[in-house]
Structures are given as C-alpha cells and as structure tokens.
Backbone as JSON Lines, residues from 0, in Angstrom:
{"i":0,"aa":"M","n":[17.25,-0.64,7.41],"ca":[16.53,0.16,8.05],"c":[14.02,0.7,7.78]}
{"i":1,"aa":"S","n":[14.29,1.06,8.64],"ca":[12.84,1.41,9.29],"c":[11.76,2.38,8.91]}
{"i":2,"aa":"N","n":[10.87,2.14,8.89],"ca":[9.45,2.61,7.85],"c":[8.87,3.0,8.9]}
{"i":3,"aa":"K","n":[7.87,3.87,8.74],"ca":[7.04,4.26,9.74],"c":[5.83,4.02,8.79]}
{"i":4,"aa":"I","n":[4.96,3.36,9.57],"ca":[3.71,2.8,8.88],"c":[2.53,3.1,9.41]}
{"i":5,"aa":"S","n":[1.86,4.06,8.94],"ca":[0.41,4.13,9.63],"c":[-0.37,3.32,9.53]}
{"i":6,"aa":"I","n":[-1.47,2.45,10.0],"ca":[-2.91,2.48,9.85],"c":[-3.38,2.7,10.69]}
{"i":7,"aa":"N","n":[-4.56,3.55,9.85],"ca":[-5.96,4.19,10.51],"c":[-5.55,5.52,11.5]}
{"i":8,"aa":"G","n":[-3.81,5.73,11.6],"ca":[-3.53,6.7,12.49],"c":[-2.7,5.63,13.01]}
{"i":9,"aa":"T","n":[-2.65,4.45,13.24],"ca":[-1.7,3.8,14.52],"c":[-0.29,3.68,14.19]}
{"i":10,"aa":"T","n":[0.88,4.32,14.55],"ca":[2.18,4.23,13.74],"c":[2.83,2.84,14.25]}
{"i":11,"aa":"H","n":[3.52,2.2,13.75],"ca":[3.92,1.41,13.65],"c":[5.33,1.54,13.37]}
{"i":12,"aa":"I","n":[6.58,1.62,13.88],"ca":[7.73,1.77,13.45],"c":[8.74,0.12,13.2]}
{"i":13,"aa":"T","n":[9.1,-0.38,11.69],"ca":[9.34,-1.7,11.32],"c":[10.28,-1.28,9.66]}
{"i":14,"aa":"S","n":[10.54,-2.6,9.88],"ca":[11.4,-2.69,8.32],"c":[10.45,-2.33,7.36]}
{"i":15,"aa":"G","n":[9.14,-2.98,7.36],"ca":[8.02,-2.89,6.34],"c":[8.18,-3.11,5.44]}
{"i":16,"aa":"R","n":[9.04,-4.32,4.84],"ca":[9.24,-4.53,3.77],"c":[8.43,-5.56,2.89]}
{"i":17,"aa":"S","n":[7.35,-6.31,4.2],"ca":[5.94,-6.82,3.28],"c":[4.66,-6.17,4.44]}
{"i":18,"aa":"I","n":[3.91,-6.48,3.3],"ca":[2.64,-6.07,4.18],"c":[1.43,-6.84,3.23]}
{"i":19,"aa":"T","n":[0.59,-7.4,4.26],"ca":[-0.31,-7.82,3.44],"c":[-1.41,-7.78,4.21]}
{"i":20,"aa":"V","n":[-2.71,-7.11,3.74],"ca":[-4.33,-6.7,4.14],"c":[-5.22,-8.0,3.39]}
{"i":21,"aa":"S","n":[-5.49,-9.23,4.44],"ca":[-6.11,-9.92,3.45],"c":[-7.76,-10.24,4.81]}
{"i":22,"aa":"N","n":[-9.11,-10.7,4.38],"ca":[-10.02,-10.51,4.8],"c":[-9.86,-9.76,6.06]}
{"i":23,"aa":"G","n":[-9.45,-8.7,5.79],"ca":[-9.77,-7.54,7.04],"c":[-8.61,-7.8,7.95]}
{"i":24,"aa":"K","n":[-7.53,-8.6,7.8],"ca":[-6.57,-8.31,8.86],"c":[-5.5,-8.26,7.92]}
{"i":25,"aa":"V","n":[-4.4,-6.99,9.25],"ca":[-3.38,-6.22,8.41],"c":[-1.82,-6.62,9.01]}
{"i":26,"aa":"I","n":[-1.1,-7.02,8.4],"ca":[-0.34,-8.05,8.58],"c":[1.13,-7.21,8.29]}
{"i":27,"aa":"I","n":[2.21,-6.94,8.68],"ca":[3.63,-6.24,8.28],"c":[4.72,-7.14,8.79]}
{"i":28,"aa":"D","n":[5.21,-7.78,8.13],"ca":[6.44,-8.36,8.34],"c":[6.07,-9.9,9.01]}
{"i":29,"aa":"G","n":[4.79,-10.08,8.9],"ca":[4.61,-11.57,10.17],"c":[3.7,-11.37,11.23]}
{"i":30,"aa":"K","n":[3.61,-9.68,11.61],"ca":[3.09,-9.68,12.95],"c":[1.93,-8.85,12.62]}
{"i":31,"aa":"D","n":[0.74,-9.28,13.08],"ca":[-0.91,-9.04,12.82],"c":[-0.94,-7.8,13.78]}
{"i":32,"aa":"V","n":[-1.1,-6.32,12.98],"ca":[-1.42,-5.42,13.06],"c":[-2.78,-4.97,13.14]}
{"i":33,"aa":"T","n":[-3.62,-5.78,12.23],"ca":[-5.45,-5.18,12.35],"c":[-5.89,-4.02,13.41]}
{"i":34,"aa":"P","n":[-6.67,-3.11,12.3],"ca":[-7.39,-2.13,12.92],"c":[-8.61,-2.46,13.55]}
{"i":35,"aa":"E","n":[-9.05,-1.66,14.82],"ca":[-10.12,-2.69,15.19],"c":[-11.35,-2.07,13.96]}
{"i":36,"aa":"T","n":[-11.28,-1.04,13.17],"ca":[-12.75,-0.89,12.2],"c":[-12.64,-1.67,11.03]}
{"i":37,"aa":"K","n":[-13.39,-1.9,9.68],"ca":[-12.77,-1.83,8.9],"c":[-12.94,-1.73,7.84]}
{"i":38,"aa":"E","n":[-12.46,-0.2,7.88],"ca":[-12.21,0.8,6.9],"c":[-10.59,0.37,7.29]}
{"i":39,"aa":"I","n":[-9.96,0.56,6.13],"ca":[-8.32,0.8,6.4],"c":[-7.39,1.43,5.13]}
{"i":40,"aa":"S","n":[-6.62,2.53,6.0],"ca":[-6.47,3.12,5.22],"c":[-4.81,3.27,5.43]}
{"i":41,"aa":"I","n":[-3.74,3.4,5.02],"ca":[-2.27,2.73,5.03],"c":[-1.48,4.06,4.72]}
{"i":42,"aa":"L","n":[-0.29,5.2,5.76],"ca":[0.29,5.11,4.59],"c":[1.62,5.15,5.73]}
{"i":43,"aa":"I","n":[2.58,5.04,4.65],"ca":[4.13,4.74,4.64],"c":[4.56,5.3,4.18]}
{"i":44,"aa":"E","n":[5.86,6.47,5.11],"ca":[6.98,6.37,5.09],"c":[8.21,6.22,5.21]}
{"i":45,"aa":"G","n":[8.45,5.57,3.71],"ca":[9.64,5.09,3.46],"c":[9.4,4.39,2.33]}
{"i":46,"aa":"D","n":[10.36,3.45,2.16],"ca":[10.48,2.56,0.53],"c":[9.69,1.12,1.92]}
{"i":47,"aa":"V","n":[8.62,0.34,0.23],"ca":[8.39,-0.81,0.23],"c":[8.46,-1.59,-0.8]}
{"i":48,"aa":"E","n":[9.04,-2.83,-0.2],"ca":[9.18,-3.77,-1.68],"c":[8.13,-4.56,-1.86]}
{"i":49,"aa":"S","n":[6.96,-4.98,-0.95],"ca":[5.82,-5.58,-1.51],"c":[4.73,-4.94,-0.62]}
{"i":50,"aa":"L","n":[3.65,-5.28,-1.21],"ca":[2.3,-4.89,-0.59],"c":[1.27,-5.48,-1.13]}
{"i":51,"aa":"Q","n":[0.0,-6.12,-0.91],"ca":[-1.02,-7.18,-1.01],"c":[-1.92,-6.33,-0.13]}
{"i":52,"aa":"A","n":[-3.39,-6.03,-1.1],"ca":[-4.52,-5.89,-0.02],"c":[-5.42,-5.94,-0.99]}
{"i":53,"aa":"D","n":[-6.21,-7.68,-0.26],"ca":[-7.91,-7.32,-1.08],"c":[-8.61,-6.16,-1.02]}
{"i":54,"aa":"A","n":[-8.88,-5.4,0.3],"ca":[-9.15,-3.9,0.63],"c":[-8.88,-3.19,1.46]}
{"i":55,"aa":"C","n":[-8.28,-1.81,0.28],"ca":[-8.51,-0.57,1.34],"c":[-8.7,0.45,0.51]}
{"i":56,"aa":"D","n":[-9.0,0.88,1.8],"ca":[-9.18,2.65,1.52],"c":[-8.25,3.35,0.39]}
{"i":57,"aa":"V","n":[-7.29,2.93,1.35],"ca":[-5.47,4.55,0.63],"c":[-5.1,3.89,1.0]}
{"i":58,"aa":"I","n":[-4.08,4.09,-0.02],"ca":[-2.48,2.9,0.64],"c":[-2.18,4.2,-0.48]}
{"i":59,"aa":"D","n":[-1.2,4.79,1.0],"ca":[0.11,6.16,0.76],"c":[1.04,6.17,1.21]}
{"i":60,"aa":"V","n":[2.1,6.11,-0.25],"ca":[3.37,5.24,0.72],"c":[4.23,7.09,0.12]}
{"i":61,"aa":"K","n":[5.25,7.75,0.96],"ca":[5.42,8.55,0.7],"c":[7.19,8.13,0.87]}
{"i":62,"aa":"G","n":[7.71,6.95,-0.2],"ca":[8.84,6.62,-1.41],"c":[8.87,5.91,-2.25]}
{"i":63,"aa":"N","n":[9.48,4.81,-1.89],"ca":[9.37,4.04,-3.63],"c":[8.65,2.73,-3.61]}
{"i":64,"aa":"V","n":[8.19,1.82,-4.2],"ca":[7.41,1.07,-3.67],"c":[8.62,-0.23,-4.97]}
{"i":65,"aa":"G","n":[8.21,-1.5,-4.83],"ca":[8.57,-2.18,-5.62],"c":[7.63,-2.85,-6.07]}
{"i":66,"aa":"K","n":[6.66,-3.57,-5.47],"ca":[5.22,-4.07,-5.69],"c":[3.82,-4.36,-5.09]}
{"i":67,"aa":"I","n":[2.95,-3.07,-5.54],"ca":[1.88,-3.38,-5.07],"c":[0.64,-4.09,-6.07]}
{"i":68,"aa":"I","n":[-0.07,-4.85,-4.77],"ca":[-1.51,-5.31,-5.22],"c":[-2.3,-5.47,-4.87]}
{"i":69,"aa":"T","n":[-3.62,-4.54,-4.87],"ca":[-5.23,-4.04,-4.75],"c":[-6.6,-4.49,-5.49]}
{"i":70,"aa":"Q","n":[-7.11,-4.94,-4.8],"ca":[-8.34,-5.02,-4.88],"c":[-9.92,-3.92,-5.02]}
{"i":71,"aa":"S","n":[-9.33,-3.03,-4.5],"ca":[-9.64,-2.09,-5.05],"c":[-8.69,-1.36,-3.77]}
{"i":72,"aa":"G","n":[-9.19,-0.04,-4.1],"ca":[-8.59,1.66,-3.22],"c":[-7.87,2.07,-4.24]}
{"i":73,"aa":"D","n":[-7.36,3.17,-3.71],"ca":[-6.47,4.61,-4.76],"c":[-5.4,4.05,-3.82]}
{"i":74,"aa":"V","n":[-4.03,3.83,-4.88],"ca":[-3.1,3.98,-4.75],"c":[-1.44,5.49,-5.12]}
{"i":75,"aa":"R","n":[-1.38,5.34,-3.5],"ca":[-0.28,7.08,-4.12],"c":[1.09,6.44,-3.57]}
{"i":76,"aa":"C","n":[1.86,6.93,-4.9],"ca":[3.31,6.93,-4.56],"c":[4.31,6.82,-5.17]}
{"i":77,"aa":"G","n":[5.69,7.5,-4.44],"ca":[6.58,7.24,-5.43],"c":[6.93,6.64,-6.94]}
{"i":78,"aa":"E","n":[8.4,6.22,-6.98],"ca":[8.93,5.42,-8.07],"c":[8.15,4.33,-7.7]}
{"i":79,"aa":"V","n":[8.03,3.47,-9.06],"ca":[7.38,2.21,-9.18],"c":[8.73,1.71,-9.38]}
{"i":80,"aa":"G","n":[9.14,0.42,-9.11],"ca":[10.4,-0.56,-9.42],"c":[9.7,-1.45,-9.96]}
{"i":81,"aa":"R","n":[8.3,-1.81,-10.1],"ca":[8.28,-3.1,-9.94],"c":[6.63,-2.86,-10.96]}
{"i":82,"aa":"S","n":[5.96,-3.12,-9.8],"ca":[4.3,-3.43,-10.87],"c":[3.8,-2.21,-9.53]}
{"i":83,"aa":"V","n":[2.33,-1.87,-9.94],"ca":[1.02,-1.51,-9.58],"c":[0.02,-1.51,-10.09]}
{"i":84,"aa":"T","n":[-0.2,-2.6,-9.31],"ca":[-1.91,-3.49,-9.74],"c":[-3.1,-3.23,-9.7]}
{"i":85,"aa":"T","n":[-4.29,-2.64,-9.2],"ca":[-5.43,-2.33,-8.65],"c":[-6.63,-2.18,-9.32]}
{"i":86,"aa":"M","n":[-7.32,-3.42,-8.68],"ca":[-8.75,-3.77,-9.54],"c":[-9.97,-2.48,-9.89]}
{"i":87,"aa":"S","n":[-9.71,-2.16,-8.87],"ca":[-10.85,-0.43,-8.72],"c":[-10.5,-0.18,-7.9]}
{"i":88,"aa":"G","n":[-9.51,1.19,-8.38],"ca":[-8.95,2.2,-7.69],"c":[-7.98,3.07,-8.94]}
{"i":89,"aa":"D","n":[-7.95,4.58,-8.26],"ca":[-6.88,5.34,-9.16],"c":[-5.65,5.54,-8.6]}
{"i":90,"aa":"V","n":[-4.34,4.86,-9.54],"ca":[-2.89,5.42,-8.98],"c":[-2.67,6.77,-9.52]}
{"i":91,"aa":"F","n":[-1.78,7.03,-8.57],"ca":[-1.01,8.51,-8.59],"c":[0.36,8.48,-7.65]}
{"i":92,"aa":"C","n":[1.61,8.11,-9.1],"ca":[3.28,7.59,-8.72],"c":[3.75,8.53,-9.3]}
{"i":93,"aa":"G","n":[5.19,8.52,-9.19],"ca":[6.19,9.19,-9.27],"c":[6.52,8.21,-10.76]}
{"i":94,"aa":"G","n":[7.58,8.3,-11.28],"ca":[8.42,7.43,-12.35],"c":[7.94,6.27,-12.35]}
{"i":95,"aa":"V","n":[7.71,5.72,-13.3],"ca":[7.5,4.19,-13.31],"c":[8.39,3.5,-14.42]}
{"i":96,"aa":"S","n":[9.6,2.69,-13.92],"ca":[10.21,1.62,-14.91],"c":[9.79,0.5,-14.78]}
{"i":97,"aa":"G","n":[8.51,-0.12,-13.5],"ca":[8.24,-0.9,-14.22],"c":[6.77,-0.67,-14.95]}
{"i":98,"aa":"G","n":[5.63,-1.71,-14.23],"ca":[4.33,-1.19,-14.86],"c":[2.99,-0.78,-14.02]}
{"i":99,"aa":"V","n":[2.03,-0.77,-14.43],"ca":[0.88,0.52,-13.29],"c":[0.24,-0.07,-13.94]}
{"i":100,"aa":"T","n":[-1.4,-0.8,-13.41],"ca":[-2.32,-1.13,-14.22],"c":[-3.42,-1.11,-13.58]}
{"i":101,"aa":"T","n":[-5.18,-0.43,-13.81],"ca":[-5.82,-0.61,-12.88],"c":[-7.11,-1.17,-13.98]}
{"i":102,"aa":"M","n":[-7.95,-1.53,-13.42],"ca":[-8.9,-2.18,-14.49],"c":[-10.36,-0.91,-14.41]}
{"i":103,"aa":"S","n":[-10.3,-0.21,-13.61],"ca":[-11.31,0.65,-12.94],"c":[-11.04,1.64,-12.23]}
{"i":104,"aa":"G","n":[-10.04,2.35,-13.16],"ca":[-9.96,4.12,-12.24],"c":[-8.74,4.59,-13.39]}
{"i":105,"aa":"D","n":[-7.76,5.47,-12.64],"ca":[-7.3,6.31,-14.14],"c":[-6.12,6.46,-13.35]}
{"i":106,"aa":"I","n":[-4.82,6.54,-14.16],"ca":[-3.61,6.52,-14.07],"c":[-3.23,7.46,-13.92]}
{"i":107,"aa":"S","n":[-2.31,8.77,-13.34],"ca":[-1.71,8.97,-13.01],"c":[-0.08,9.16,-13.29]}
{"i":108,"aa":"H","n":[1.22,9.76,-13.66],"ca":[2.43,9.4,-12.85],"c":[3.39,10.61,-13.8]}
{"i":109,"aa":"N","n":[4.04,11.15,-12.62],"ca":[5.57,12.42,-13.79],"c":[5.9,11.49,-14.96]}
C-alpha cells in the first residue's frame, strides 16, 4: 500500500512505513529526501509504522500511527497503535491503544 508523504510541500508516493529525520536529513524507507530548508514539516496521507525525528516543526498524519518519537514539534494523527512520544510539542490524536507522552506540551485525544 502506498502513502502520499509531503515534506515541506514536496510529495513522495511510497510505502512510507519508516521515516527518520536526523541532523536535518529526511529518510523515507532508506531513501534520502532531505529538503533544501532547515525547517521541516511532514504531512502523511496514509498509515505509518515508524517515524523518528530529532527536530520537526509539524508532523501531521492523516491516518494511523504505530510509533512516533520526536524531540521537538507538534504531532497530529489518527489512531495511535503503539506510542507517540515528544519532548517538546503538543500531541493531537484520535483513539489511543498505546501510550502518548510529552515532556513540555499538551495532549488532546478523542
């Protein structure tokens, strides 16, 4: 199944099961898709199994998530299957069957 993943407005069609943002580099399923700018916003239309980001302005998943870990930035998503963890940012999500934590931010869920 393919996902539509937009990084700062540039769209990639891929399975997008694993996304990593580390030291300003964006890797989707092993492929480098790093944008030119330092600010990173991610929009995923579909489900994602794993997303890990050291810094990201916004992560918006129009689908369900297995696991998201981020150091900073807001996370918006559908159902949380395993977990969403952020050090500094708000989390807005649907139902939670795993865990949701933030050190410095708010959590809102249905």
